[in-house]
Coordinates of C-alpha atoms in Angstrom, one line a residue:
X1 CA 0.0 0.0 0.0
X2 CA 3.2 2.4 0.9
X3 CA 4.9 1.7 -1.9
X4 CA 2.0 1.7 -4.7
X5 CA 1.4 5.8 -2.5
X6 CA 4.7 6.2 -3.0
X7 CA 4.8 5.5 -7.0
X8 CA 2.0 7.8 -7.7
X9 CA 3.8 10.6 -5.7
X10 CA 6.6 9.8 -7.5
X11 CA 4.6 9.9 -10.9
X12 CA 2.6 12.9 -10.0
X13 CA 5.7 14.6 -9.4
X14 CA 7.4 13.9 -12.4
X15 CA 4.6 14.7 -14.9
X16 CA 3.5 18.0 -13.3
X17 CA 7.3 19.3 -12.8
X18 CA 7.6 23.1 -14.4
X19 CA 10.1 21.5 -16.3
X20 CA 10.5 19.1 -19.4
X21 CA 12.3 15.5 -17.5
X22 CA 12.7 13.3 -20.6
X23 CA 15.1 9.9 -21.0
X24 CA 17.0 8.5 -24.6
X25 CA 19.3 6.1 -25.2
X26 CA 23.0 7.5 -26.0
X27 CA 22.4 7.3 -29.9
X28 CA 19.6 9.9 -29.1
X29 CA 16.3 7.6 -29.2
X30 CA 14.1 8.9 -27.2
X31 CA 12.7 6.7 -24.5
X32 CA 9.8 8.9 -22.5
X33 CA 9.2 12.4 -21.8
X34 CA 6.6 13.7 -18.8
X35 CA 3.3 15.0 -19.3
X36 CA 5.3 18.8 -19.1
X37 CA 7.1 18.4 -22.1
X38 CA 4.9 16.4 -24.0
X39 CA 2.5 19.7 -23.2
X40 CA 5.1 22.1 -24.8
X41 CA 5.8 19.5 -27.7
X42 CA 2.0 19.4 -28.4
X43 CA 2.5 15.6 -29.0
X44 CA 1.5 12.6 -27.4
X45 CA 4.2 9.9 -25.3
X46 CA 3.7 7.4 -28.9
X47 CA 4.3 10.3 -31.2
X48 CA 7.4 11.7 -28.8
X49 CA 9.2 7.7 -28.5
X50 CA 9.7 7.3 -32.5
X51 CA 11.6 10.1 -32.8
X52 CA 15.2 11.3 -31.6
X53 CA 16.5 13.8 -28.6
X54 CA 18.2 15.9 -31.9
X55 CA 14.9 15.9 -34.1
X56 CA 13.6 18.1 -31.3
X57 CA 16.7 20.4 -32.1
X58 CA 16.9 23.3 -34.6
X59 CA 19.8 22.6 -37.4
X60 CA 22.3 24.8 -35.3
X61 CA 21.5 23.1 -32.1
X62 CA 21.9 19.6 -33.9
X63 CA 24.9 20.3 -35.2
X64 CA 26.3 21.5 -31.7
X65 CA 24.5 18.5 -30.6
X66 CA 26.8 16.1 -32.4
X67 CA 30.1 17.6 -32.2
X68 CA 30.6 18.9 -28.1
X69 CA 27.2 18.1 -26.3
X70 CA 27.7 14.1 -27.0
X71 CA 30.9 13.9 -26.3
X72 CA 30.9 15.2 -23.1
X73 CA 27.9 13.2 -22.2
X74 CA 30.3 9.9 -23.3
X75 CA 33.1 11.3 -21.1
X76 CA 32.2 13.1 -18.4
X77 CA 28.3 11.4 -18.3
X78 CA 27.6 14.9 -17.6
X79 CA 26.7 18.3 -19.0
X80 CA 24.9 21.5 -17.5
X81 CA 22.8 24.4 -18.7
X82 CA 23.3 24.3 -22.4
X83 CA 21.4 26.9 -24.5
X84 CA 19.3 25.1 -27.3
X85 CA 16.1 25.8 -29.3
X86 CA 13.6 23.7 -29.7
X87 CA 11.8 23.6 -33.0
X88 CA 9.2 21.8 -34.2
X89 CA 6.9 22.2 -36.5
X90 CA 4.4 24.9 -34.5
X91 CA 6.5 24.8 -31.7
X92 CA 9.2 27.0 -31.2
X93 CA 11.0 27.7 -28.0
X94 CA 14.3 28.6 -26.0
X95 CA 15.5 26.1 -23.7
X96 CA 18.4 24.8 -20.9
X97 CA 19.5 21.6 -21.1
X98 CA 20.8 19.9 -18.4
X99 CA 21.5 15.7 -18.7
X100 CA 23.3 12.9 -16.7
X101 CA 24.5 9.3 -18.2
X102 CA 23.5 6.5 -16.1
X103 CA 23.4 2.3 -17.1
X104 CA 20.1 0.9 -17.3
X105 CA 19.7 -2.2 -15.2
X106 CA 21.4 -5.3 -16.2
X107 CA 21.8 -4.5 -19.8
X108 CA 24.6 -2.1 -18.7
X109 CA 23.0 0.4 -22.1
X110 CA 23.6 4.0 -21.8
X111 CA 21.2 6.1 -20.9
X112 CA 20.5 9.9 -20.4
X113 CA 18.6 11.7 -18.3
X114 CA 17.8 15.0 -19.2
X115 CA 16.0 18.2 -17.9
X116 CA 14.5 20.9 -19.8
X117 CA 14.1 24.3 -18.9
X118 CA 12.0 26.8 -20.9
X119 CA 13.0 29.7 -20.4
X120 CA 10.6 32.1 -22.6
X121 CA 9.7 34.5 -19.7
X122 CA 13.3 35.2 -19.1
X123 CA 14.0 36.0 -22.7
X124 CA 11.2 38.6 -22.6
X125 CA 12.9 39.9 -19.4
X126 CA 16.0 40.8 -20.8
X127 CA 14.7 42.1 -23.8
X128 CA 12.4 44.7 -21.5
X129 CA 15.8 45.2 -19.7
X130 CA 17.6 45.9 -23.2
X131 CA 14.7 48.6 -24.4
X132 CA 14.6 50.2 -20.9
X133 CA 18.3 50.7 -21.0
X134 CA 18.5 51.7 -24.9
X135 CA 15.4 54.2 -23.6
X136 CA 17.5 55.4 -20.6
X137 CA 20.5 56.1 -23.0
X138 CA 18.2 57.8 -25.2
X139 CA 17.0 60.5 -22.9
X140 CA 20.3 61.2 -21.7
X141 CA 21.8 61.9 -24.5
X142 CA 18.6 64.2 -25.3
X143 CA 19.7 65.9 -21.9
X144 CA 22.7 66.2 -22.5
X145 CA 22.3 68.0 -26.1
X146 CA 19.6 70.3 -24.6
X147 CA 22.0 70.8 -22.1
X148 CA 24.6 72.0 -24.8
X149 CA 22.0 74.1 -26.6
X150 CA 21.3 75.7 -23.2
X151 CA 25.1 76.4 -22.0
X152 CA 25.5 78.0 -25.9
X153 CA 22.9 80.3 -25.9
X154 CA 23.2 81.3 -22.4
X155 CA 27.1 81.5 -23.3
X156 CA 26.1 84.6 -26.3
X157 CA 23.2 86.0 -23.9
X158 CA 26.0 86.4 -21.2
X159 CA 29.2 87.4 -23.2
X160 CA 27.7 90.0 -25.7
X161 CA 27.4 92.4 -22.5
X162 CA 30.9 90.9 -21.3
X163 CA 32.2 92.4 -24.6
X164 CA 30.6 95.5 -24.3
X165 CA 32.1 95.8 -21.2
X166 CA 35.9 94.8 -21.8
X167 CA 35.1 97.1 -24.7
X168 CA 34.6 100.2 -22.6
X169 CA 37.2 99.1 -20.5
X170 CA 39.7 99.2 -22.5
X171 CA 38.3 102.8 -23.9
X172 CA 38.1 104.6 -20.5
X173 CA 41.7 103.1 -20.1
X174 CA 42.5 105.2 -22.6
X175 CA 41.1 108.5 -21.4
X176 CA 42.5 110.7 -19.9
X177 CA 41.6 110.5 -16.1
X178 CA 42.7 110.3 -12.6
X179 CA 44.5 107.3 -10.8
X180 CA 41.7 106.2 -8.6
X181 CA 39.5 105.6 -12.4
X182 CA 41.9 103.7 -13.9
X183 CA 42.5 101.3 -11.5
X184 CA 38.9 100.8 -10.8
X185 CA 39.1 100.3 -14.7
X186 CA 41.5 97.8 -14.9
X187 CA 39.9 96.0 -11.8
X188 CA 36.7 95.9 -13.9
X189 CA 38.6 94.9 -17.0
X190 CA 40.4 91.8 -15.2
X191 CA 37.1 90.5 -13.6
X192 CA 35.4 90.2 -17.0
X193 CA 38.1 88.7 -18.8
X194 CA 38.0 86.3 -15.9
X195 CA 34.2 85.8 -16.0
X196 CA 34.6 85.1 -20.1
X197 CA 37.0 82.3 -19.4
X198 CA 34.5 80.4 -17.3
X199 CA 32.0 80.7 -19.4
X200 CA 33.9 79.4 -22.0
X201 CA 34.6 76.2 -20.2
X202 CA 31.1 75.8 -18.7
X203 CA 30.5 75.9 -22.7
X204 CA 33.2 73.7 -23.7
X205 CA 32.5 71.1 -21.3
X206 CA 29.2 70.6 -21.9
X207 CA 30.3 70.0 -25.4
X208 CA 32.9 67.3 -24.9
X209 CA 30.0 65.7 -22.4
X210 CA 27.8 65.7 -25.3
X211 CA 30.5 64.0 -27.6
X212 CA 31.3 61.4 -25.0
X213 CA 27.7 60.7 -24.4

């Protein structure tokens, strides 16, 4: 009574996983697949054990299949996470593949047991990651050009009157007056000159920030 518990919770467990479990022989025949995968597939268990592991397989995946994925299954009776895509005929879907090789019963045959992840939802994910970031770089480099457009124009707002000024500067320095006036003049003169080199960095930095942007 345990034991026949125990084999339907074992059952249960393996047809409802959120994950593909499927077993083939080492030459790729597929043996069975739970009721998960056989769900994705849109296939039934007869339809999924006359076909191979690779059918399942786009060509590229088939092809890296054959020439590291096998191997390392006949070597190291072992592999973890590999990226595949599975594709058949209205099914189409990115996948992990993770397998271990073990001997079934007395026969000593090679066999693999493999698990499939689809992993759909985190392909969307990174995509919305990827257009929220290519969004973000978007309207900062929008900032940063109004920001140029800004420190320009308020650069000729600010340094017409700055030339006016080091203009009449340098006229009253000219003129004829008393001591006191000229230094005040040249005082004048200096701070401008002064004030029209910041400006031109404020300007020229947000330039090169808009370049490196």
């Amino acid at each position: 009574m345990g034991d026949n518990r125990f084999l339907e919770h074992n059952d249960s467990l393996c047809n409802h996983a959120p994950c593909g479990l499927l077993t083939f022989r080492i030459d790729g025949t597929i043996l069975h697949g739970n009721k998960t995968l056989l769900n994705w597939l849109k296939i039934t268990q007869e339809e999924l054990t006359t076909t191979t592991f690779v059918s399942l397989l786009d060509n590229g995946g088939r092809f890296y299949y054959q020439l590291f994925v096998l191997p390392l299954l006949r070597m190291h009776h072992e592999v973890n996470e590999i990226s595949f895509q599975i594709q058949k005929e209205d099914v189409n879907f990115s996948c992990l593949f993770s397998a271990s090789v073990f001997t079934a019963g007395n026969s000593k045959e090679m066999q693999v047991c493999a698990v499939i992840y689809k992993v759909v939802d985190r392909k969307k994910y990174e995509a919305e990651l990827l257009l929220k970031k290519a969004k973000s770089d978007a309207e900062r480099l929008l900032s940063q050009e109004r920001l140029r457009i800004v420190a320009l124009a308020q650069s000729h707002l600010v340094r017409a009157p700055l030339a006016n000024i080091l203009g009449l500067a340098a006229l009253l320095q000219d003129m004829e007056s008393d001591k006191e006036i000229k230094q005040l003049t040249a005082m004048l003169q200096e701070s401008a000159k002064k004030l029209d080199v910041e400006i031109r960095k404020i300007v020229d930095a947000a330039s090169d920030n808009s370049q490196q942007g």
